[in-house]
PDB file of C-alpha atoms in Angstrom:
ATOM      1  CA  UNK A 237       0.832  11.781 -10.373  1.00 65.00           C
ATOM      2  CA  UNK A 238       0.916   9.032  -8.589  1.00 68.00           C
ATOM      3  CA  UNK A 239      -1.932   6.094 -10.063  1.00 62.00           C
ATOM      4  CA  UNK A 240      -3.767   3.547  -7.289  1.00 66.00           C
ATOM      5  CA  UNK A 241      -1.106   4.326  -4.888  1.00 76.00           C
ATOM      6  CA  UNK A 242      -2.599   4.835  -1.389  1.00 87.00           C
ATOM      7  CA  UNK A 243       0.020   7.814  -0.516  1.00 86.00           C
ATOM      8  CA  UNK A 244       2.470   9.858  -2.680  1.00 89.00           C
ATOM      9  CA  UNK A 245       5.970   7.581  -3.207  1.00 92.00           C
ATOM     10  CA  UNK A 246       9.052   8.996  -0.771  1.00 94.00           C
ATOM     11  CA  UNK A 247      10.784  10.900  -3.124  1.00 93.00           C
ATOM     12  CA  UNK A 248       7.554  12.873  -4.396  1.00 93.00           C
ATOM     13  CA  UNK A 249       6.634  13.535  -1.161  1.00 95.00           C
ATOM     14  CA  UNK A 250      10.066  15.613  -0.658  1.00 96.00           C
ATOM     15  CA  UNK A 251       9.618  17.244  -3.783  1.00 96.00           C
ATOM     16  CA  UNK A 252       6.239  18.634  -3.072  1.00 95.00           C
ATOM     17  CA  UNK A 253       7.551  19.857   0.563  1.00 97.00           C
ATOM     18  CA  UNK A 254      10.264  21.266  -0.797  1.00 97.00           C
ATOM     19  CA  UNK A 255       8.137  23.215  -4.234  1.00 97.00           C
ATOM     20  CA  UNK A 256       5.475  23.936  -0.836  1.00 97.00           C
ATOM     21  CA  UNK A 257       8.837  25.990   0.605  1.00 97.00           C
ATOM     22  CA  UNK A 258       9.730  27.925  -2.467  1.00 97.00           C
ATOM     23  CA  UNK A 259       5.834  29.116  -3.006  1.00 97.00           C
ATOM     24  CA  UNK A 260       5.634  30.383   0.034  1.00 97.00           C
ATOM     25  CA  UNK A 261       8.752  31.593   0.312  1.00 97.00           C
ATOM     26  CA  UNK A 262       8.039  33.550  -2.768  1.00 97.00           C
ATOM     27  CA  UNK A 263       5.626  36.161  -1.814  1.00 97.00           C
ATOM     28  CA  UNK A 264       3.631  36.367   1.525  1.00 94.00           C
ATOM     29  CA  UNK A 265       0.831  36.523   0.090  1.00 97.00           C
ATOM     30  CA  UNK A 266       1.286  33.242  -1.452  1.00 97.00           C
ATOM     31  CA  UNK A 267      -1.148  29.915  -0.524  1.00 96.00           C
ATOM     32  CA  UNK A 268      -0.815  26.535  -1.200  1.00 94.00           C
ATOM     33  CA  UNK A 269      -4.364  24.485  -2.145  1.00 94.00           C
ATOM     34  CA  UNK A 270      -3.560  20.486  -1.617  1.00 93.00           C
ATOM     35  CA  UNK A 271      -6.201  17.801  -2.674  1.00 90.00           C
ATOM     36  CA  UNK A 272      -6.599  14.219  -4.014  1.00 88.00           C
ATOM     37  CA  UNK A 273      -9.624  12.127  -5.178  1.00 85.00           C
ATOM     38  CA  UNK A 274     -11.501  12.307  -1.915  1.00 87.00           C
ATOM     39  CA  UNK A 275      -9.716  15.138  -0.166  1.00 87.00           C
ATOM     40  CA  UNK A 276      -8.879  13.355   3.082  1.00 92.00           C
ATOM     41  CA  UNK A 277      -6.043  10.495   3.586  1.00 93.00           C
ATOM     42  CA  UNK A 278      -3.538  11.733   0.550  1.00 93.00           C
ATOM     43  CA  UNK A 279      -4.424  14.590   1.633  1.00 95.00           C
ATOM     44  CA  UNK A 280      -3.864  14.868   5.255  1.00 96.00           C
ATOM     45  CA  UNK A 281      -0.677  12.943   4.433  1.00 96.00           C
ATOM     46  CA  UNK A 282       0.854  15.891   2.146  1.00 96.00           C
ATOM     47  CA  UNK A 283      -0.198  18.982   4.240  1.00 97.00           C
ATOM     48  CA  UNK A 284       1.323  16.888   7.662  1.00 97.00           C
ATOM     49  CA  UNK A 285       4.326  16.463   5.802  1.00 97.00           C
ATOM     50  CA  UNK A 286       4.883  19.581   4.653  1.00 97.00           C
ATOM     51  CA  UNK A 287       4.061  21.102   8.074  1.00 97.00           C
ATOM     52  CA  UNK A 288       6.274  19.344   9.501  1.00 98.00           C
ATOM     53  CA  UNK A 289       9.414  20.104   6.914  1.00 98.00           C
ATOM     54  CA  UNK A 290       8.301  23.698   7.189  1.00 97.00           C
ATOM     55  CA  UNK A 291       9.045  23.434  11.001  1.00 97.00           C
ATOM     56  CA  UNK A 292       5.589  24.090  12.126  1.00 97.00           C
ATOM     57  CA  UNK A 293       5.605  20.861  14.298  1.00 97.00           C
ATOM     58  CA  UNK A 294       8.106  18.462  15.855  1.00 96.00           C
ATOM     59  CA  UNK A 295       7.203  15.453  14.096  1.00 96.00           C
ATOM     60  CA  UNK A 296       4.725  14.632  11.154  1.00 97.00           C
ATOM     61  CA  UNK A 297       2.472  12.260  13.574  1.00 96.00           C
ATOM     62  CA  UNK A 298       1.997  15.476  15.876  1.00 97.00           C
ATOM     63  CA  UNK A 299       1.113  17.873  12.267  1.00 98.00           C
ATOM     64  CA  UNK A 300      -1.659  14.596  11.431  1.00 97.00           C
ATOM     65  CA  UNK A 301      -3.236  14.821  15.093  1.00 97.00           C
ATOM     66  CA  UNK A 302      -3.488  18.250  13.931  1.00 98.00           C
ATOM     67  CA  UNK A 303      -5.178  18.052  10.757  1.00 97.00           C
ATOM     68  CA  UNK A 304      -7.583  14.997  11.993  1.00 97.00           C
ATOM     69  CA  UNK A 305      -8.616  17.598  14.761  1.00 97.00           C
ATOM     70  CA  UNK A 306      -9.249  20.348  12.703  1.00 95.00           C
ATOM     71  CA  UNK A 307     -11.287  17.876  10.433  1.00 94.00           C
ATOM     72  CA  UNK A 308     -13.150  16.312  13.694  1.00 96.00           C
ATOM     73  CA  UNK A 309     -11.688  13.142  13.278  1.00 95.00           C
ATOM     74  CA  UNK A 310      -9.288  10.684  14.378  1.00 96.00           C
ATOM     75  CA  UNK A 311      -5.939   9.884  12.657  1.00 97.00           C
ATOM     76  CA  UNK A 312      -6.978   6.079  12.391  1.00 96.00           C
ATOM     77  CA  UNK A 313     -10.336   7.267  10.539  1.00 95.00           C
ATOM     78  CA  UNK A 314      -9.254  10.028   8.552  1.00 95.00           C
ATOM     79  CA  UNK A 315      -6.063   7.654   7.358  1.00 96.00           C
ATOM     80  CA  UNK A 316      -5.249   4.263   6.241  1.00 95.00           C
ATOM     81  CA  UNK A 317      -2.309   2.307   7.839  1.00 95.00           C
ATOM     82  CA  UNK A 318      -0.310   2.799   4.456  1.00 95.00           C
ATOM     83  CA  UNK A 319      -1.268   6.575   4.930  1.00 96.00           C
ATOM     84  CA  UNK A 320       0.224   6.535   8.165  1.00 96.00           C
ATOM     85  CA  UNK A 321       3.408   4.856   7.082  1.00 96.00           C
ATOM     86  CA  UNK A 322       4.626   6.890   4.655  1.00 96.00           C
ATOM     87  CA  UNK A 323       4.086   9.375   7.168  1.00 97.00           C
ATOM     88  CA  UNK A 324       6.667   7.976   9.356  1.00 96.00           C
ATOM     89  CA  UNK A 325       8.996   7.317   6.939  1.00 96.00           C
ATOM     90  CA  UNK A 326       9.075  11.173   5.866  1.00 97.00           C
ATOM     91  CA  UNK A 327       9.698  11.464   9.576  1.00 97.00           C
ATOM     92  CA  UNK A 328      12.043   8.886   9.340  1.00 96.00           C
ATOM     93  CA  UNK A 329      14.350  11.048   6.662  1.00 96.00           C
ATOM     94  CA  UNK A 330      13.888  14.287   8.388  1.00 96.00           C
ATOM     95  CA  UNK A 331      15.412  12.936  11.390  1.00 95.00           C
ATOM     96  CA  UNK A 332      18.248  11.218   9.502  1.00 94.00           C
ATOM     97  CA  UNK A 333      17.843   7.752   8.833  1.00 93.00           C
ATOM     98  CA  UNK A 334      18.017   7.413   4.808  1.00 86.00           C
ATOM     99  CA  UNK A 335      16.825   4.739   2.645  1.00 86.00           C
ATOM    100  CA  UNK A 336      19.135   1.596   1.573  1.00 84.00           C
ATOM    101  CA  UNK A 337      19.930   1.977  -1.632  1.00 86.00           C
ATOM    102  CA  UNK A 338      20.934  -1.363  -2.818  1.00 90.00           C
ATOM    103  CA  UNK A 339      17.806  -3.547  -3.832  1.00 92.00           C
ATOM    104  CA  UNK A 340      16.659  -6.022  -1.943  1.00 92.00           C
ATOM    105  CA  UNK A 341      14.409  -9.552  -2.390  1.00 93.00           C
ATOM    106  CA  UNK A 342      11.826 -10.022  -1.171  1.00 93.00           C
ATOM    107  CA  UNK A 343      11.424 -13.925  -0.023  1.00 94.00           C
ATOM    108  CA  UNK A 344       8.077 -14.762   1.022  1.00 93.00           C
ATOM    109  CA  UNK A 345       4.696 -12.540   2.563  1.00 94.00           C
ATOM    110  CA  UNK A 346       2.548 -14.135   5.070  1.00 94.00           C
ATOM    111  CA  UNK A 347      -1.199 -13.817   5.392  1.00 93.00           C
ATOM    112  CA  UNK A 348      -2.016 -14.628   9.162  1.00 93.00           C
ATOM    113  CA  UNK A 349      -5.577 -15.100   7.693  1.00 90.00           C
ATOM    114  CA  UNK A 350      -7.553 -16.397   5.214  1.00 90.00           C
ATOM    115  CA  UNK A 351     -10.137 -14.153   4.760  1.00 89.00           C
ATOM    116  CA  UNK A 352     -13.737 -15.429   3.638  1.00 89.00           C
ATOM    117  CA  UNK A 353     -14.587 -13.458   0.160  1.00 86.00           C
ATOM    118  CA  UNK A 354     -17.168 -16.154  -1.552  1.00 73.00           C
ATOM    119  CA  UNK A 355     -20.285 -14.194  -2.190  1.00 63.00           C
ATOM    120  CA  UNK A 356     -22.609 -16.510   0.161  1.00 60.00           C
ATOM    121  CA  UNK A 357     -25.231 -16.854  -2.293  1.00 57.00           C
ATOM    122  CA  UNK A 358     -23.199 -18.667  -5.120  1.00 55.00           C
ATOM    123  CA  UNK A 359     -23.918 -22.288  -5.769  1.00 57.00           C
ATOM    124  CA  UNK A 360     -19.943 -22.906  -5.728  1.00 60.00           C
ATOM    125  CA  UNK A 361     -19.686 -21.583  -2.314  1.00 61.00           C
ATOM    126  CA  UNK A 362     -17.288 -22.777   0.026  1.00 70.00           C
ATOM    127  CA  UNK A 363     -15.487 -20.828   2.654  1.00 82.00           C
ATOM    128  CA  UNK A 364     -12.137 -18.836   1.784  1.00 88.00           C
ATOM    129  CA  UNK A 365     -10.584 -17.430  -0.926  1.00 91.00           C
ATOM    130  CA  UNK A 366      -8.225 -17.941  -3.939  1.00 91.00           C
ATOM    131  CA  UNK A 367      -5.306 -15.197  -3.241  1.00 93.00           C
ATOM    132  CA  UNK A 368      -2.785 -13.626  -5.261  1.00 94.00           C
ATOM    133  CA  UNK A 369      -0.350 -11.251  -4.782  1.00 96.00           C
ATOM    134  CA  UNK A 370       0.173  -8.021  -7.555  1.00 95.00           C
ATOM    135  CA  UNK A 371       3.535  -5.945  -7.090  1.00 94.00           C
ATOM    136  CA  UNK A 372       3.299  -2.687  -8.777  1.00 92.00           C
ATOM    137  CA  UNK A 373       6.480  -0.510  -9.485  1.00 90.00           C
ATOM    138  CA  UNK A 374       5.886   2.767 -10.516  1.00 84.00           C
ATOM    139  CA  UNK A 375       2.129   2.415 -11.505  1.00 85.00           C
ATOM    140  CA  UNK A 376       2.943  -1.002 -13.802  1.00 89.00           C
ATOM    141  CA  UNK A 377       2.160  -4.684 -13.005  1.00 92.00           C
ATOM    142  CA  UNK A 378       6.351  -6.197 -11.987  1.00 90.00           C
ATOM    143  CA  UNK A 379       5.120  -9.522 -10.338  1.00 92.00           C
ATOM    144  CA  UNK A 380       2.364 -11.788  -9.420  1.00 94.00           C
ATOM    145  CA  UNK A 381       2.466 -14.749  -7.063  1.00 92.00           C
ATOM    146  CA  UNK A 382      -0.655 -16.595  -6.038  1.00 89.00           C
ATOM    147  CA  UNK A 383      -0.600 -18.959  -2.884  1.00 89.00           C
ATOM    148  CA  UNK A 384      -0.525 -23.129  -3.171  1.00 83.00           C
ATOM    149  CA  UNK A 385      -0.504 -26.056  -1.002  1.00 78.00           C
ATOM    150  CA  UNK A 386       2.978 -26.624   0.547  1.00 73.00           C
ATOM    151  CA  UNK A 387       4.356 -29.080  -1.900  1.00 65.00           C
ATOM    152  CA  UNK A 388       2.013 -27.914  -4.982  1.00 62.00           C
ATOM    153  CA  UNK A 389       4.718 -26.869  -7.758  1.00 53.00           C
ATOM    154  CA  UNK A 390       2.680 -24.542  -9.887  1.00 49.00           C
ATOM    155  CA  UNK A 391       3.947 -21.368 -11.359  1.00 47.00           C
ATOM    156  CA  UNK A 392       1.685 -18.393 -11.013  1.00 46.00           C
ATOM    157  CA  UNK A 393       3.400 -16.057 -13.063  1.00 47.00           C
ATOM    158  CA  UNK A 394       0.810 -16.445 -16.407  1.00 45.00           C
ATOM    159  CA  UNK A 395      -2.980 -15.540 -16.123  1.00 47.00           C
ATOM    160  CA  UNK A 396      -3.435 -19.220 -17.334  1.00 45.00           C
ATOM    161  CA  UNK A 397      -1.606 -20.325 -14.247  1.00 47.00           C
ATOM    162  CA  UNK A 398      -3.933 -18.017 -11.921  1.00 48.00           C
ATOM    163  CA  UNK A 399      -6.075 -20.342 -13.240  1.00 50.00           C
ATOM    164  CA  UNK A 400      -5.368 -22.961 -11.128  1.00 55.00           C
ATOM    165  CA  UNK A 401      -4.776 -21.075  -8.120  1.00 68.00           C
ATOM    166  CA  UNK A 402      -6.185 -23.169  -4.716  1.00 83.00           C
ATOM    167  CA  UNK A 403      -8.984 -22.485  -2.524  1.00 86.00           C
ATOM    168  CA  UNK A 404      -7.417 -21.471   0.662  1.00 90.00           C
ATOM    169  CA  UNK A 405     -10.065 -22.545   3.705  1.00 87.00           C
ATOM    170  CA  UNK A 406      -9.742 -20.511   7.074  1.00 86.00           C
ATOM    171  CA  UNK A 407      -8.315 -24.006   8.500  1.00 87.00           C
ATOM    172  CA  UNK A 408      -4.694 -23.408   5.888  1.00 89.00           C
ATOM    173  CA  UNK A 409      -3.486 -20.025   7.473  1.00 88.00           C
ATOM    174  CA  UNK A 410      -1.031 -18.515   7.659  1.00 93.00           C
ATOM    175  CA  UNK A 411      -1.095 -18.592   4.020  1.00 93.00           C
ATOM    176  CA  UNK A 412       2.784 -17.963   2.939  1.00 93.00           C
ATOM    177  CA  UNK A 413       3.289 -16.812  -0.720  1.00 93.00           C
ATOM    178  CA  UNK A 414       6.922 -17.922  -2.436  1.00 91.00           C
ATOM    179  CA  UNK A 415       8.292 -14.988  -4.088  1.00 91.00           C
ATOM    180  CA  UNK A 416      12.199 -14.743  -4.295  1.00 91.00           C
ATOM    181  CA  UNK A 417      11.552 -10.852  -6.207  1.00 90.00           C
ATOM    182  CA  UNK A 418      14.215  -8.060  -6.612  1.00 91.00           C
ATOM    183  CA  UNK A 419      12.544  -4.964  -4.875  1.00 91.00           C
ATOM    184  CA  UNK A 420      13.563  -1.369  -4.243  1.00 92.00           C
ATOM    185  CA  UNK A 421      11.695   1.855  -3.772  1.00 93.00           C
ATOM    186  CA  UNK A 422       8.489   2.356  -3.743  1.00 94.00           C
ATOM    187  CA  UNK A 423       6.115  -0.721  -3.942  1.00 94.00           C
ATOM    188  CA  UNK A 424       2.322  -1.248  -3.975  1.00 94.00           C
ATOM    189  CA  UNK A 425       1.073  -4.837  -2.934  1.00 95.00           C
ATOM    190  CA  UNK A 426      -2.431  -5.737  -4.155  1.00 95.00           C
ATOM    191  CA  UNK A 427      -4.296  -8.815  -2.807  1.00 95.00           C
ATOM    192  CA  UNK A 428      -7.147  -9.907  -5.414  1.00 95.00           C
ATOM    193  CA  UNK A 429      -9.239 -12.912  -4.830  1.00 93.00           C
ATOM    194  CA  UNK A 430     -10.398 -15.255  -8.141  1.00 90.00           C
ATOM    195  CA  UNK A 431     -13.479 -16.135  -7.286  1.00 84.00           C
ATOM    196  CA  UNK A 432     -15.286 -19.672  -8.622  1.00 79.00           C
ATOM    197  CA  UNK A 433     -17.311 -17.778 -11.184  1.00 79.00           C
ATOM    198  CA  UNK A 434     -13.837 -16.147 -12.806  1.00 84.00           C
ATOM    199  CA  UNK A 435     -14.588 -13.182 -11.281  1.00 87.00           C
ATOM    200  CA  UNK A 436     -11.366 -11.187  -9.609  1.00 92.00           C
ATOM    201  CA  UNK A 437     -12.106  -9.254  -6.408  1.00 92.00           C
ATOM    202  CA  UNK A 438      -9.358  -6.903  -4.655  1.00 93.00           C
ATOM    203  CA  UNK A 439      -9.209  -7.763  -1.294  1.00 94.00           C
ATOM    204  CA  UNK A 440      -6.882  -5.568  -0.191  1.00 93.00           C
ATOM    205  CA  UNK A 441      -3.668  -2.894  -0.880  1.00 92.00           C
ATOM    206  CA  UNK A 442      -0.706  -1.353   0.747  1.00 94.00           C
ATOM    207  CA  UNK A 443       1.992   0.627  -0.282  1.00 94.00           C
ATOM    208  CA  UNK A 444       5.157   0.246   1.099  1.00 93.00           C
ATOM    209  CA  UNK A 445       8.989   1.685   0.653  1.00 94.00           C
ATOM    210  CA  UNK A 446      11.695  -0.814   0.462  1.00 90.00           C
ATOM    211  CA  UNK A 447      14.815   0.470   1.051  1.00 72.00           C
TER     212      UNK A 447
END
């Protein structure tokens, strides 16, 4: 299991390829049945994947022009861009190019944009958002980091902090997000807005391996 991550973590994804193998190695009358919660990017993701490590295609971006076609889709619709990434990174392995393994920190993250995520009716409108970052390890909360004002000093590592957290206006991008965060493996970023009425709103996700 792998909770509100967009695509199965690197080292589950070999695991499954590899438990794919032995089934069908098994008997030949063996099959293999892959889903997830909608039945389309996860799992498009796993069958390229294991296609691919099975030897049925040359690379795993060939096995998910496959699947999309059988499905009568695109890649781009049928997958998200973290979808896609893990992807390559599975291709990355197979064609020899392992993962660091000493941790690494992460410094900063840069939104180019400031997306506009006030509902339009609300009396407090005004145009923007309030970001924060979530970094998710393993399925639990590690860090949060919320954006300020170059030369605001405020800590946004408390909910009661988050409190405070500034209206960013379309005119303050690219918003750039202090961090200074050991990271390794698998992470999930989360992008949540706080809107005026307290309200949080996820703006957006992706999963990424550092390493």
């Amino acid at each position: 299991k792998f909770p509100g991550q967009p695509a199965p973590p690197l080292g589950m994804l070999f695991k499954m390829c590899a438990s794919v193998e032995s089934w069908l190695a098994a008997d030949p009358s063996n099959v293999i049945a892959v889903h997830c919660l909608t039945g389309r990017g996860r799992t498009s993701v796993v069958i390229a994947c294991a296609a691919t490590w099975l030897g049925l295609f040359e690379s795993t971006h060939e096995a998910l022009e496959y699947v999309a076609k059988r499905r009568g889709e695109t890649v781009d619709k049928l997958t998200i861009p973290s979808q896609r990434r893990y992807a390559q990174y599975f291709a990355n392995v197979l064609d020899g190019v392992a993962p660091r393994s000493e941790p690494l920190v992460l410094r900063r993250a840069i939104m180019n944009v400031s997306p506009d995520f006030e509902p339009a009716g609300n009396q407090q409108y005004n145009p923007g958002c309030r970001p924060y970052l979530q970094f998710f390890k393993a399925g639990k909360l590690a860090y949060t980091a919320s954006w300020t004002r170059p030369g605001d000093e405020l800590n946004f590592s408390s909910n009661d902090d988050l409190n405070k957290n500034t209206l960013a206006t379309p005119g303050d991008a690219p918003l750039i997000f202090n961090i200074d965060c050991v990271v390794h493996g698998d992470l999930l970023v989360r992008c949540r807005h706080k809107a005026a009425d307290g309200s949080r709103i996820s703006m957006f996700r992706a999963a990424l391996h550092v390493g």
